[in-house]
mmCIF file of C-alpha atoms and ligand atoms in Angstrom:
data_model
loop_
_atom_site.group_PDB
_atom_site.id
_atom_site.type_symbol
_atom_site.label_atom_id
_atom_site.label_comp_id
_atom_site.label_asym_id
_atom_site.label_seq_id
_atom_site.Cartn_x
_atom_site.Cartn_y
_atom_site.Cartn_z
ATOM 1 C CA MET A 1 0.000 0.000 0.000
ATOM 2 C CA LYS A 2 2.763 2.370 1.058
ATOM 3 C CA ASN A 3 4.728 1.542 -2.094
ATOM 4 C CA THR A 4 1.691 2.143 -4.295
ATOM 5 C CA MET A 5 1.217 5.576 -2.740
ATOM 6 C CA VAL A 6 4.872 6.482 -3.211
ATOM 7 C CA ALA A 7 4.632 5.367 -6.845
ATOM 8 C CA ALA A 8 1.484 7.422 -7.358
ATOM 9 C CA VAL A 9 3.066 10.549 -5.874
ATOM 10 C CA ALA A 10 6.190 10.007 -7.965
ATOM 11 C CA ALA A 11 4.083 9.626 -11.117
ATOM 12 C CA MET A 12 2.209 12.828 -10.260
ATOM 13 C CA LEU A 13 5.448 14.720 -9.735
ATOM 14 C CA LEU A 14 6.879 13.383 -12.962
ATOM 15 C CA SER A 15 3.828 14.353 -14.953
ATOM 16 C CA SER A 16 3.681 17.837 -13.425
ATOM 17 C CA THR A 17 7.373 18.258 -14.223
ATOM 18 C CA ALA A 18 6.698 17.151 -17.758
ATOM 19 C CA VAL A 19 3.875 19.667 -18.127
ATOM 20 C CA SER A 20 5.935 22.579 -16.860
ATOM 21 C CA ALA A 21 9.198 21.578 -18.558
ATOM 22 C CA VAL A 22 10.480 24.406 -20.694
ATOM 23 C CA GLU A 23 13.205 24.455 -23.324
ATOM 24 C CA LEU A 24 15.552 27.412 -23.165
ATOM 25 C CA GLU A 25 18.145 28.172 -25.799
ATOM 26 C CA VAL A 26 21.355 29.411 -24.192
ATOM 27 C CA THR A 27 24.074 31.049 -26.305
ATOM 28 C CA HIS A 28 27.739 31.334 -25.298
ATOM 29 C CA TRP A 29 31.221 31.172 -26.847
ATOM 30 C CA TRP A 30 32.591 28.315 -24.771
ATOM 31 C CA THR A 31 33.825 25.862 -27.392
ATOM 32 C CA SER A 32 37.320 24.813 -26.273
ATOM 33 C CA GLY A 33 37.686 21.473 -24.476
ATOM 34 C CA GLY A 34 37.880 22.996 -20.991
ATOM 35 C CA GLU A 35 35.070 25.447 -21.698
ATOM 36 C CA ALA A 36 32.776 22.738 -23.062
ATOM 37 C CA ALA A 37 33.352 20.630 -19.938
ATOM 38 C CA ALA A 38 32.477 23.622 -17.753
ATOM 39 C CA VAL A 39 29.329 24.714 -19.605
ATOM 40 C CA ALA A 40 28.093 21.108 -19.497
ATOM 41 C CA GLU A 41 27.877 21.557 -15.709
ATOM 42 C CA LEU A 42 25.508 24.504 -16.131
ATOM 43 C CA ALA A 43 23.363 22.515 -18.571
ATOM 44 C CA LYS A 44 23.301 19.509 -16.246
ATOM 45 C CA ALA A 45 22.176 21.624 -13.292
ATOM 46 C CA PHE A 46 19.385 23.235 -15.315
ATOM 47 C CA ASP A 47 18.208 19.937 -16.802
ATOM 48 C CA ALA A 48 17.987 18.559 -13.257
ATOM 49 C CA THR A 49 15.140 21.032 -12.625
ATOM 50 C CA GLY A 50 13.082 19.190 -15.274
ATOM 51 C CA ASN A 51 13.608 21.901 -17.879
ATOM 52 C CA THR A 52 15.848 21.547 -20.925
ATOM 53 C CA TRP A 53 18.993 23.474 -21.814
ATOM 54 C CA VAL A 54 19.226 23.840 -25.587
ATOM 55 C CA ASP A 55 22.863 24.547 -26.255
ATOM 56 C CA GLY A 56 23.657 27.428 -28.598
ATOM 57 C CA ALA A 57 27.460 27.465 -28.620
ATOM 58 C CA ILE A 58 28.928 29.954 -31.121
ATOM 59 C CA ALA A 59 32.469 29.155 -32.301
ATOM 60 C CA GLY A 60 35.188 31.724 -32.929
ATOM 61 C CA GLY A 61 35.453 33.410 -29.524
ATOM 62 C CA GLY A 62 33.649 36.337 -27.934
ATOM 63 C CA GLY A 63 34.636 38.765 -30.690
ATOM 64 C CA THR A 64 32.717 36.651 -33.217
ATOM 65 C CA ALA A 65 29.895 35.534 -30.944
ATOM 66 C CA ARG A 66 28.859 38.873 -29.413
ATOM 67 C CA PRO A 67 27.818 40.573 -32.675
ATOM 68 C CA VAL A 68 25.720 37.475 -33.535
ATOM 69 C CA MET A 69 24.055 37.533 -30.125
ATOM 70 C CA ILE A 70 23.383 41.253 -30.256
ATOM 71 C CA SER A 71 21.946 41.163 -33.778
ATOM 72 C CA ARG A 72 19.624 38.295 -32.883
ATOM 73 C CA ILE A 73 18.299 40.207 -29.874
ATOM 74 C CA LEU A 74 17.929 43.455 -31.805
ATOM 75 C CA GLY A 75 16.459 41.628 -34.798
ATOM 76 C CA GLY A 76 13.589 40.072 -32.825
ATOM 77 C CA ASP A 77 14.999 36.524 -32.662
ATOM 78 C CA PRO A 78 16.197 36.428 -29.049
ATOM 79 C CA MET A 79 17.608 33.370 -27.330
ATOM 80 C CA ALA A 80 16.412 32.702 -23.778
ATOM 81 C CA ALA A 81 19.757 33.367 -22.132
ATOM 82 C CA THR A 82 23.127 34.553 -23.291
ATOM 83 C CA GLN A 83 26.663 34.954 -22.020
ATOM 84 C CA PHE A 84 28.388 38.328 -22.005
ATOM 85 C CA ASN A 85 31.362 39.518 -20.012
ATOM 86 C CA HIS A 86 30.598 41.537 -16.933
ATOM 87 C CA GLY A 87 30.522 45.181 -17.526
ATOM 88 C CA ARG A 88 29.453 47.211 -20.475
ATOM 89 C CA GLN A 89 28.970 44.721 -23.318
ATOM 90 C CA ALA A 90 25.178 44.473 -22.852
ATOM 91 C CA GLU A 91 24.654 48.018 -21.562
ATOM 92 C CA GLU A 92 22.827 49.246 -24.669
ATOM 93 C CA LEU A 93 20.559 46.194 -24.806
ATOM 94 C CA VAL A 94 19.535 46.768 -21.194
ATOM 95 C CA GLU A 95 18.984 50.469 -21.801
ATOM 96 C CA ALA A 96 16.796 49.604 -24.801
ATOM 97 C CA GLY A 97 14.540 47.611 -22.436
ATOM 98 C CA LEU A 98 15.315 44.264 -24.094
ATOM 99 C CA MET A 99 16.567 42.376 -21.048
ATOM 100 C CA LEU A 100 14.659 40.704 -18.238
ATOM 101 C CA ASP A 101 14.905 42.394 -14.829
ATOM 102 C CA LEU A 102 16.234 39.842 -12.308
ATOM 103 C CA THR A 103 16.069 42.083 -9.244
ATOM 104 C CA ASP A 104 13.389 39.969 -7.518
ATOM 105 C CA VAL A 105 15.512 36.799 -7.792
ATOM 106 C CA ALA A 106 18.687 38.644 -6.746
ATOM 107 C CA GLU A 107 16.980 40.118 -3.680
ATOM 108 C CA ALA A 108 15.173 36.942 -2.658
ATOM 109 C CA GLU A 109 18.454 34.992 -2.838
ATOM 110 C CA GLY A 110 20.714 37.673 -1.330
ATOM 111 C CA TRP A 111 23.078 37.845 -4.313
ATOM 112 C CA ARG A 112 24.618 41.147 -3.277
ATOM 113 C CA GLU A 113 25.540 39.919 0.199
ATOM 114 C CA ALA A 114 26.840 36.597 -1.157
ATOM 115 C CA MET A 115 29.246 38.101 -3.731
ATOM 116 C CA ALA A 116 32.986 37.413 -3.374
ATOM 117 C CA ALA A 117 33.766 40.612 -5.318
ATOM 118 C CA PRO A 118 30.893 43.056 -4.688
ATOM 119 C CA GLY A 119 31.677 45.275 -7.688
ATOM 120 C CA MET A 120 30.702 42.468 -10.017
ATOM 121 C CA LEU A 121 27.015 42.717 -9.179
ATOM 122 C CA ASP A 122 27.306 46.477 -9.737
ATOM 123 C CA SER A 123 28.360 45.587 -13.269
ATOM 124 C CA CYS A 124 25.025 43.792 -13.670
ATOM 125 C CA THR A 125 23.089 46.704 -12.183
ATOM 126 C CA ILE A 126 21.655 49.626 -14.114
ATOM 127 C CA ASP A 127 19.543 52.277 -12.356
ATOM 128 C CA GLY A 128 19.388 50.071 -9.271
ATOM 129 C CA ARG A 129 17.978 47.028 -11.117
ATOM 130 C CA VAL A 130 19.858 43.744 -11.657
ATOM 131 C CA TYR A 131 19.955 42.460 -15.246
ATOM 132 C CA CYS A 132 22.464 39.621 -15.163
ATOM 133 C CA VAL A 133 23.646 36.757 -13.063
ATOM 134 C CA PRO A 134 27.430 36.627 -12.677
ATOM 135 C CA VAL A 135 28.818 33.084 -12.817
ATOM 136 C CA ASN A 136 32.527 33.506 -12.125
ATOM 137 C CA ILE A 137 35.527 35.715 -11.519
ATOM 138 C CA HIS A 138 37.941 35.303 -14.381
ATOM 139 C CA SER A 139 41.118 37.285 -14.216
ATOM 140 C CA TRP A 140 43.260 38.249 -17.172
ATOM 141 C CA GLN A 141 46.335 38.878 -15.031
ATOM 142 C CA TRP A 142 48.292 35.651 -15.537
ATOM 143 C CA LEU A 143 51.358 34.228 -17.259
ATOM 144 C CA TRP A 144 51.199 30.439 -17.829
ATOM 145 C CA LEU A 145 54.500 28.593 -18.190
ATOM 146 C CA SER A 146 55.461 25.129 -19.390
ATOM 147 C CA ASN A 147 57.861 23.595 -16.851
ATOM 148 C CA LYS A 148 59.017 21.079 -19.460
ATOM 149 C CA ALA A 149 59.907 23.753 -22.017
ATOM 150 C CA TYR A 150 62.325 25.342 -19.544
ATOM 151 C CA GLU A 151 63.681 21.995 -18.477
ATOM 152 C CA ASP A 152 64.336 21.108 -22.131
ATOM 153 C CA ALA A 153 66.130 24.431 -22.576
ATOM 154 C CA GLY A 154 68.194 23.858 -19.424
ATOM 155 C CA VAL A 155 67.097 27.024 -17.648
ATOM 156 C CA PRO A 156 65.023 27.512 -14.491
ATOM 157 C CA VAL A 157 61.313 28.267 -14.801
ATOM 158 C CA PRO A 158 61.022 32.082 -14.617
ATOM 159 C CA THR A 159 59.473 33.657 -11.546
ATOM 160 C CA ASN A 160 58.679 37.032 -13.111
ATOM 161 C CA TRP A 161 58.439 38.898 -16.415
ATOM 162 C CA ASP A 162 62.109 40.013 -16.484
ATOM 163 C CA GLU A 163 63.297 36.443 -16.003
ATOM 164 C CA PHE A 164 60.843 35.331 -18.680
ATOM 165 C CA VAL A 165 62.396 37.791 -21.158
ATOM 166 C CA ALA A 166 65.939 36.825 -20.094
ATOM 167 C CA ALA A 167 65.209 33.114 -20.653
ATOM 168 C CA ALA A 168 63.874 33.643 -24.195
ATOM 169 C CA PRO A 169 67.179 33.086 -26.069
ATOM 170 C CA ALA A 170 67.727 29.725 -24.326
ATOM 171 C CA LEU A 171 64.251 28.624 -25.383
ATOM 172 C CA GLU A 172 64.854 29.737 -28.952
ATOM 173 C CA GLU A 173 68.104 27.780 -29.040
ATOM 174 C CA ALA A 174 66.145 24.733 -27.926
ATOM 175 C CA GLY A 175 63.802 25.261 -30.908
ATOM 176 C CA LYS A 176 60.929 26.673 -28.901
ATOM 177 C CA ILE A 177 58.852 29.824 -29.154
ATOM 178 C CA PRO A 178 59.201 31.837 -25.951
ATOM 179 C CA LEU A 179 55.728 33.402 -26.054
ATOM 180 C CA ALA A 180 52.649 31.750 -27.588
ATOM 181 C CA MET A 181 50.076 34.131 -29.077
ATOM 182 C CA GLY A 182 47.000 33.498 -31.209
ATOM 183 C CA GLN A 183 45.682 35.818 -33.905
ATOM 184 C CA GLN A 184 42.258 36.715 -32.489
ATOM 185 C CA PRO A 185 42.530 40.482 -31.839
ATOM 186 C CA TRP A 186 41.423 40.273 -28.208
ATOM 187 C CA GLN A 187 44.406 38.092 -27.362
ATOM 188 C CA SER A 188 47.169 40.609 -28.121
ATOM 189 C CA SER A 189 45.011 43.377 -26.673
ATOM 190 C CA GLY A 190 44.445 41.417 -23.448
ATOM 191 C CA ALA A 191 48.158 40.683 -23.149
ATOM 192 C CA PHE A 192 48.900 44.389 -23.611
ATOM 193 C CA GLY A 193 46.547 45.257 -20.741
ATOM 194 C CA VAL A 194 48.220 42.747 -18.441
ATOM 195 C CA MET A 195 51.687 44.061 -19.340
ATOM 196 C CA ALA A 196 50.537 47.640 -18.744
ATOM 197 C CA VAL A 197 49.460 46.841 -15.171
ATOM 198 C CA ALA A 198 52.695 44.933 -14.470
ATOM 199 C CA ILE A 199 55.064 47.475 -16.039
ATOM 200 C CA ALA A 200 53.389 50.872 -15.568
ATOM 201 C CA GLY A 201 51.502 50.011 -12.358
ATOM 202 C CA LEU A 202 47.837 50.019 -11.480
ATOM 203 C CA ASP A 203 47.479 53.787 -10.939
ATOM 204 C CA THR A 204 48.848 54.506 -14.406
ATOM 205 C CA TRP A 205 46.609 51.837 -15.936
ATOM 206 C CA LEU A 206 43.593 53.399 -14.175
ATOM 207 C CA ALA A 207 44.540 56.864 -15.397
ATOM 208 C CA VAL A 208 44.285 55.566 -18.947
ATOM 209 C CA ASN A 209 41.437 53.058 -18.751
ATOM 210 C CA ARG A 210 39.208 54.654 -16.128
ATOM 211 C CA ASP A 211 40.048 58.366 -16.455
ATOM 212 C CA LYS A 212 40.764 58.149 -20.226
ATOM 213 C CA ASP A 213 43.827 60.357 -19.812
ATOM 214 C CA ALA A 214 45.391 60.524 -23.291
ATOM 215 C CA GLU A 215 48.501 62.304 -21.980
ATOM 216 C CA VAL A 216 49.329 59.369 -19.758
ATOM 217 C CA ALA A 217 48.582 56.992 -22.637
ATOM 218 C CA GLY A 218 51.069 58.893 -24.784
ATOM 219 C CA GLY A 219 53.558 59.516 -21.940
ATOM 220 C CA PRO A 220 56.782 57.933 -20.657
ATOM 221 C CA GLU A 221 55.231 55.230 -18.426
ATOM 222 C CA TYR A 222 53.253 53.834 -21.316
ATOM 223 C CA ALA A 223 56.282 54.166 -23.625
ATOM 224 C CA LYS A 224 57.925 51.505 -21.439
ATOM 225 C CA VAL A 225 54.877 49.289 -21.868
ATOM 226 C CA PHE A 226 54.964 49.652 -25.656
ATOM 227 C CA GLU A 227 58.704 48.869 -25.712
ATOM 228 C CA ALA A 228 58.065 45.699 -23.719
ATOM 229 C CA PHE A 229 55.121 44.868 -25.971
ATOM 230 C CA GLY A 230 57.453 45.180 -28.987
ATOM 231 C CA LYS A 231 59.842 42.768 -27.289
ATOM 232 C CA ALA A 232 56.935 40.386 -26.624
ATOM 233 C CA ARG A 233 56.087 40.538 -30.343
ATOM 234 C CA GLU A 234 59.640 39.414 -31.167
ATOM 235 C CA MET A 235 59.377 36.596 -28.641
ATOM 236 C CA SER A 236 56.264 35.246 -30.299
ATOM 237 C CA ALA A 237 57.653 35.071 -33.852
ATOM 238 C CA GLY A 238 56.522 31.800 -35.425
ATOM 239 C CA SER A 239 53.477 31.420 -33.192
ATOM 240 C CA ASN A 240 51.148 30.930 -36.124
ATOM 241 C CA VAL A 241 47.947 29.855 -34.427
ATOM 242 C CA GLN A 242 44.536 31.464 -34.441
ATOM 243 C CA ASP A 243 42.567 30.498 -31.357
ATOM 244 C CA TRP A 244 43.654 31.180 -27.786
ATOM 245 C CA ASN A 245 43.400 27.510 -26.821
ATOM 246 C CA GLN A 246 45.709 26.527 -29.686
ATOM 247 C CA ALA A 247 48.248 28.901 -28.156
ATOM 248 C CA THR A 248 47.626 27.319 -24.733
ATOM 249 C CA ASN A 249 48.201 23.954 -26.356
ATOM 250 C CA MET A 250 51.656 25.103 -27.458
ATOM 251 C CA VAL A 251 52.462 25.647 -23.776
ATOM 252 C CA ILE A 252 50.874 22.348 -22.749
ATOM 253 C CA THR A 253 53.013 20.483 -25.303
ATOM 254 C CA ALA A 254 56.177 22.459 -24.391
ATOM 255 C CA GLN A 255 56.497 23.948 -27.889
ATOM 256 C CA ALA A 256 56.255 27.359 -26.260
ATOM 257 C CA GLY A 257 57.542 28.715 -22.960
ATOM 258 C CA GLY A 258 54.518 30.698 -21.886
ATOM 259 C CA GLN A 259 51.314 32.508 -22.673
ATOM 260 C CA ILE A 260 49.749 35.630 -21.196
ATOM 261 C CA MET A 261 46.102 34.654 -20.931
ATOM 262 C CA GLY A 262 43.144 34.772 -18.600
ATOM 263 C CA ASP A 263 42.691 31.958 -16.140
ATOM 264 C CA TRP A 264 40.293 30.133 -18.469
ATOM 265 C CA ALA A 265 43.569 28.631 -19.758
ATOM 266 C CA GLN A 266 43.459 26.405 -16.671
ATOM 267 C CA GLY A 267 40.524 24.451 -18.071
ATOM 268 C CA GLU A 268 42.789 23.407 -20.971
ATOM 269 C CA PHE A 269 45.682 22.315 -18.730
ATOM 270 C CA GLN A 270 43.177 20.368 -16.685
ATOM 271 C CA ILE A 271 41.623 18.371 -19.509
ATOM 272 C CA ALA A 272 45.138 17.655 -20.804
ATOM 273 C CA GLY A 273 45.780 16.006 -17.419
ATOM 274 C CA GLN A 274 48.419 18.562 -16.360
ATOM 275 C CA VAL A 275 48.951 19.472 -12.729
ATOM 276 C CA ALA A 276 49.457 23.043 -11.534
ATOM 277 C CA GLY A 277 52.844 23.474 -9.884
ATOM 278 C CA GLU A 278 54.177 20.233 -11.424
ATOM 279 C CA ASP A 279 53.630 20.460 -15.155
ATOM 280 C CA TYR A 280 52.912 24.142 -15.404
ATOM 281 C CA THR A 281 53.529 27.285 -13.409
ATOM 282 C CA CYS A 282 51.286 30.307 -13.121
ATOM 283 C CA LEU A 283 52.483 33.815 -12.356
ATOM 284 C CA PRO A 284 49.691 36.197 -11.344
ATOM 285 C CA GLY A 285 50.475 39.789 -12.299
ATOM 286 C CA LEU A 286 53.380 38.418 -14.404
ATOM 287 C CA GLY A 287 55.125 37.742 -11.087
ATOM 288 C CA VAL A 288 55.589 41.505 -10.641
ATOM 289 C CA ASN A 289 52.553 42.619 -8.651
ATOM 290 C CA GLU A 290 50.013 39.997 -7.695
ATOM 291 C CA ILE A 291 46.574 41.219 -8.574
ATOM 292 C CA ILE A 292 43.276 39.797 -9.848
ATOM 293 C CA SER A 293 41.059 41.653 -12.277
ATOM 294 C CA THR A 294 37.334 41.303 -11.804
ATOM 295 C CA ASP A 295 36.610 40.123 -15.305
ATOM 296 C CA GLY A 296 34.108 37.373 -15.614
ATOM 297 C CA ASP A 297 31.124 35.901 -17.329
ATOM 298 C CA ALA A 298 27.512 36.700 -16.706
ATOM 299 C CA PHE A 299 24.223 35.556 -18.216
ATOM 300 C CA TYR A 300 21.548 37.931 -19.454
ATOM 301 C CA PHE A 301 18.003 36.891 -20.263
ATOM 302 C CA PRO A 302 16.333 38.625 -23.210
ATOM 303 C CA LYS A 303 12.638 39.414 -22.665
ATOM 304 C CA LEU A 304 10.496 36.781 -24.388
ATOM 305 C CA ASP A 305 6.961 37.872 -23.578
ATOM 306 C CA ASP A 306 6.079 34.349 -22.414
ATOM 307 C CA PRO A 307 5.315 33.924 -18.690
ATOM 308 C CA GLU A 308 6.224 30.242 -18.648
ATOM 309 C CA LYS A 309 9.590 30.891 -20.277
ATOM 310 C CA GLU A 310 10.161 33.867 -18.009
ATOM 311 C CA ALA A 311 9.680 31.663 -14.942
ATOM 312 C CA ALA A 312 12.170 29.156 -16.385
ATOM 313 C CA GLN A 313 14.647 31.963 -17.174
ATOM 314 C CA LYS A 314 14.548 33.045 -13.526
ATOM 315 C CA GLN A 315 14.942 29.439 -12.456
ATOM 316 C CA LEU A 316 18.047 29.172 -14.657
ATOM 317 C CA ALA A 317 19.473 32.353 -13.126
ATOM 318 C CA SER A 318 18.917 30.919 -9.675
ATOM 319 C CA VAL A 319 20.490 27.552 -10.589
ATOM 320 C CA MET A 320 23.559 29.324 -12.007
ATOM 321 C CA PHE A 321 24.062 31.260 -8.784
ATOM 322 C CA SER A 322 23.541 28.251 -6.487
ATOM 323 C CA LYS A 323 26.485 27.016 -4.421
ATOM 324 C CA GLU A 324 26.468 23.549 -6.004
ATOM 325 C CA THR A 325 26.553 24.832 -9.577
ATOM 326 C CA GLN A 326 29.160 27.430 -8.695
ATOM 327 C CA LEU A 327 31.477 24.746 -7.357
ATOM 328 C CA ALA A 328 31.023 22.254 -10.216
ATOM 329 C CA PHE A 329 31.255 24.888 -12.956
ATOM 330 C CA ASN A 330 34.222 26.852 -11.628
ATOM 331 C CA LEU A 331 36.375 23.810 -10.875
ATOM 332 C CA LYS A 332 36.153 22.883 -14.554
ATOM 333 C CA LYS A 333 36.367 26.445 -15.874
ATOM 334 C CA GLY A 334 39.476 27.397 -13.888
ATOM 335 C CA SER A 335 37.748 30.512 -12.601
ATOM 336 C CA LEU A 336 36.833 31.533 -9.057
ATOM 337 C CA PRO A 337 33.291 31.255 -7.714
ATOM 338 C CA ILE A 338 31.313 34.438 -7.562
ATOM 339 C CA ARG A 339 30.030 33.538 -4.078
ATOM 340 C CA LYS A 340 32.182 33.808 -0.994
ATOM 341 C CA ASP A 341 30.490 30.814 0.675
ATOM 342 C CA VAL A 342 31.692 28.140 -1.782
ATOM 343 C CA ASP A 343 34.252 25.746 -0.283
ATOM 344 C CA LEU A 344 37.072 25.352 -2.790
ATOM 345 C CA ALA A 345 39.024 22.646 -0.972
ATOM 346 C CA ALA A 346 39.423 20.873 -4.328
ATOM 347 C CA ALA A 347 40.992 23.933 -6.007
ATOM 348 C CA ASN A 348 44.387 23.478 -7.653
ATOM 349 C CA ASP A 349 47.508 25.486 -6.737
ATOM 350 C CA CYS A 350 46.842 28.266 -9.210
ATOM 351 C CA MET A 351 43.213 28.691 -8.153
ATOM 352 C CA LYS A 352 44.420 28.817 -4.538
ATOM 353 C CA LYS A 353 46.849 31.597 -5.461
ATOM 354 C CA GLY A 354 43.944 33.462 -7.056
ATOM 355 C CA LEU A 355 41.748 32.970 -4.000
ATOM 356 C CA ALA A 356 44.483 34.253 -1.679
ATOM 357 C CA ILE A 357 44.946 37.388 -3.813
ATOM 358 C CA LEU A 358 41.192 37.931 -3.820
ATOM 359 C CA GLY A 359 41.123 37.400 -0.035
ATOM 360 C CA ASP A 360 43.802 40.091 0.376
ATOM 361 C CA GLY A 361 41.596 42.440 -1.614
ATOM 362 C CA ASN A 362 44.178 42.945 -4.391
ATOM 363 C CA VAL A 363 41.579 43.447 -7.082
ATOM 364 C CA MET A 364 41.218 45.809 -9.986
ATOM 365 C CA PRO A 365 38.383 46.448 -12.435
ATOM 366 C CA SER A 366 38.524 44.935 -15.903
ATOM 367 C CA GLY A 367 38.724 46.794 -19.195
ATOM 368 C CA ASN A 368 35.220 45.482 -19.982
ATOM 369 C CA GLN A 369 33.912 47.310 -16.942
ATOM 370 C CA LEU A 370 35.565 50.623 -17.819
ATOM 371 C CA LEU A 371 35.657 50.911 -21.611
ATOM 372 C CA SER A 372 32.758 50.903 -24.047
ATOM 373 C CA PRO A 373 32.622 47.966 -26.475
ATOM 374 C CA ASP A 374 33.453 50.404 -29.277
ATOM 375 C CA THR A 375 36.635 51.632 -27.573
ATOM 376 C CA SER A 376 37.663 48.050 -26.733
ATOM 377 C CA THR A 377 37.215 47.041 -30.375
ATOM 378 C CA GLN A 378 39.384 49.942 -31.561
ATOM 379 C CA ILE A 379 42.146 48.985 -29.128
ATOM 380 C CA GLU A 380 41.946 45.337 -30.184
ATOM 381 C CA GLY A 381 42.258 46.365 -33.834
ATOM 382 C CA LEU A 382 45.368 48.424 -33.118
ATOM 383 C CA MET A 383 47.052 45.746 -31.026
ATOM 384 C CA VAL A 384 46.575 42.939 -33.528
ATOM 385 C CA GLU A 385 47.772 45.170 -36.362
ATOM 386 C CA PHE A 386 50.907 46.023 -34.387
ATOM 387 C CA TRP A 387 51.429 42.369 -33.605
ATOM 388 C CA ASN A 388 51.228 41.283 -37.231
ATOM 389 C CA ASP A 389 53.080 44.120 -38.861
ATOM 390 C CA THR A 390 56.634 44.458 -37.584
ATOM 391 C CA SER A 391 57.110 47.678 -39.558
ATOM 392 C CA ILE A 392 54.897 49.423 -36.976
ATOM 393 C CA THR A 393 57.206 50.630 -34.216
ATOM 394 C CA PRO A 394 56.246 50.756 -30.543
ATOM 395 C CA ALA A 395 56.288 54.573 -30.799
ATOM 396 C CA ASP A 396 53.865 54.542 -33.772
ATOM 397 C CA ALA A 397 51.535 52.216 -31.915
ATOM 398 C CA GLN A 398 51.676 54.375 -28.803
ATOM 399 C CA ALA A 399 50.705 57.486 -30.758
ATOM 400 C CA ALA A 400 47.713 55.669 -32.293
ATOM 401 C CA TYR A 401 46.757 54.335 -28.862
ATOM 402 C CA ALA A 402 46.836 57.802 -27.284
ATOM 403 C CA ASP A 403 44.487 58.983 -30.064
ATOM 404 C CA ILE A 404 42.017 56.206 -29.274
ATOM 405 C CA ILE A 405 42.133 57.059 -25.565
ATOM 406 C CA ALA A 406 41.571 60.748 -26.363
ATOM 407 C CA SER A 407 38.159 59.922 -27.819
ATOM 408 C CA ALA A 408 37.395 56.880 -25.618
ATOM 409 C CA ASP A 409 34.134 56.490 -23.735
HETATM 410 C C1 LIG B 501 35.433 34.638 -21.237
HETATM 411 C C2 LIG B 501 35.917 33.289 -20.776
HETATM 412 C C3 LIG B 501 36.326 32.473 -21.989
HETATM 413 C C4 LIG B 501 37.329 33.233 -22.815
HETATM 414 C C5 LIG B 501 37.839 32.492 -24.030
HETATM 415 C C6 LIG B 501 36.427 35.311 -22.168
HETATM 416 O O1 LIG B 501 35.849 36.453 -22.703
HETATM 417 O O2 LIG B 501 35.225 35.466 -20.120
HETATM 418 O O3 LIG B 501 34.923 32.624 -20.054
HETATM 419 O O4 LIG B 501 36.812 31.231 -21.553
HETATM 420 O O5 LIG B 501 36.750 34.434 -23.246
HETATM 421 O O6 LIG B 501 36.805 31.987 -24.805
#
């Protein structure tokens, strides 16, 4: 009798789940091996609610995916949820009234109080309303090194940027490329930003990126950054790959010494079975000043004018923010959880370094939070052009950069 009742209740629950199950298309640009493993955790958690995640991965990186996402939303063919970076990438879509307001979910679940880096919810907030759910803290400020590449070259693994530059000739003699770099414009531009913080210091970087001070951008502190960037260009000669994860793979396979890349690179080392501290070394802040930038990914939910879908969208937002999903997703992604109450006992050495830096409060805003998408695109264009055309001198590039900053918003 008892068993029959349990079966009946279970059948009822199953059928009610089936009735309310909703399919949501979710777009993102996570297509590398590590990224795919991480996004599968989000899909799994949402599917466990009885709804269905319809995966809308867009290949080619954020620079390719974002225009597709934006034109679909503007063109009346919105997906149910979409990735953007924290900050200003979706600002115009929110201002145009196209995005679902998540304030009720955020307040009911105490998102603001739970955040590990409070500024990141501010990046989701416009006129006091919350329009996105942040899913991680991803910092750009890292140099990833292949321990084997240095061993093969017979030199110690560098502990900072100067040592990295000094070790380059030994690597070249051993037939390796000191610095791996892919051709997507955001890669050289991101590396430039990291070098600027390490070489010119945070205050100088803020003067340019936050205060848009063109004199500083064209001045002596930034001249040093451009000189170093020119040197980095020389160190990457022969690195003929396109995607960022192909460049990471050069480090994983010891064809290259290192890569300046955000900590999403960790997902790649992980699926290749490499161990932080043993097979690879990570230097936050290029080993010069340890700092974490509050970059990251967030999901936005375009308005669909469908109450059932809207309820499922809010459910997805809530699932993404939950402690369990945060842990499973971030361990695979190589990023840090957005919540301060997630126990990261299973974190690897590099994630632990990141957590300690975050705990010390050594954080800085990201370019995505301070610069408009238009300004970021102009800077990316300049950096990749400089990288590919060795006839452009560091001084030429600096002059063009100062011009962009002069009209930046
Ligand atoms: C995203 C990361 C992603 C990386 C490379 C960044 O914009 O924040 O989550 O892994 O791009 O695709």
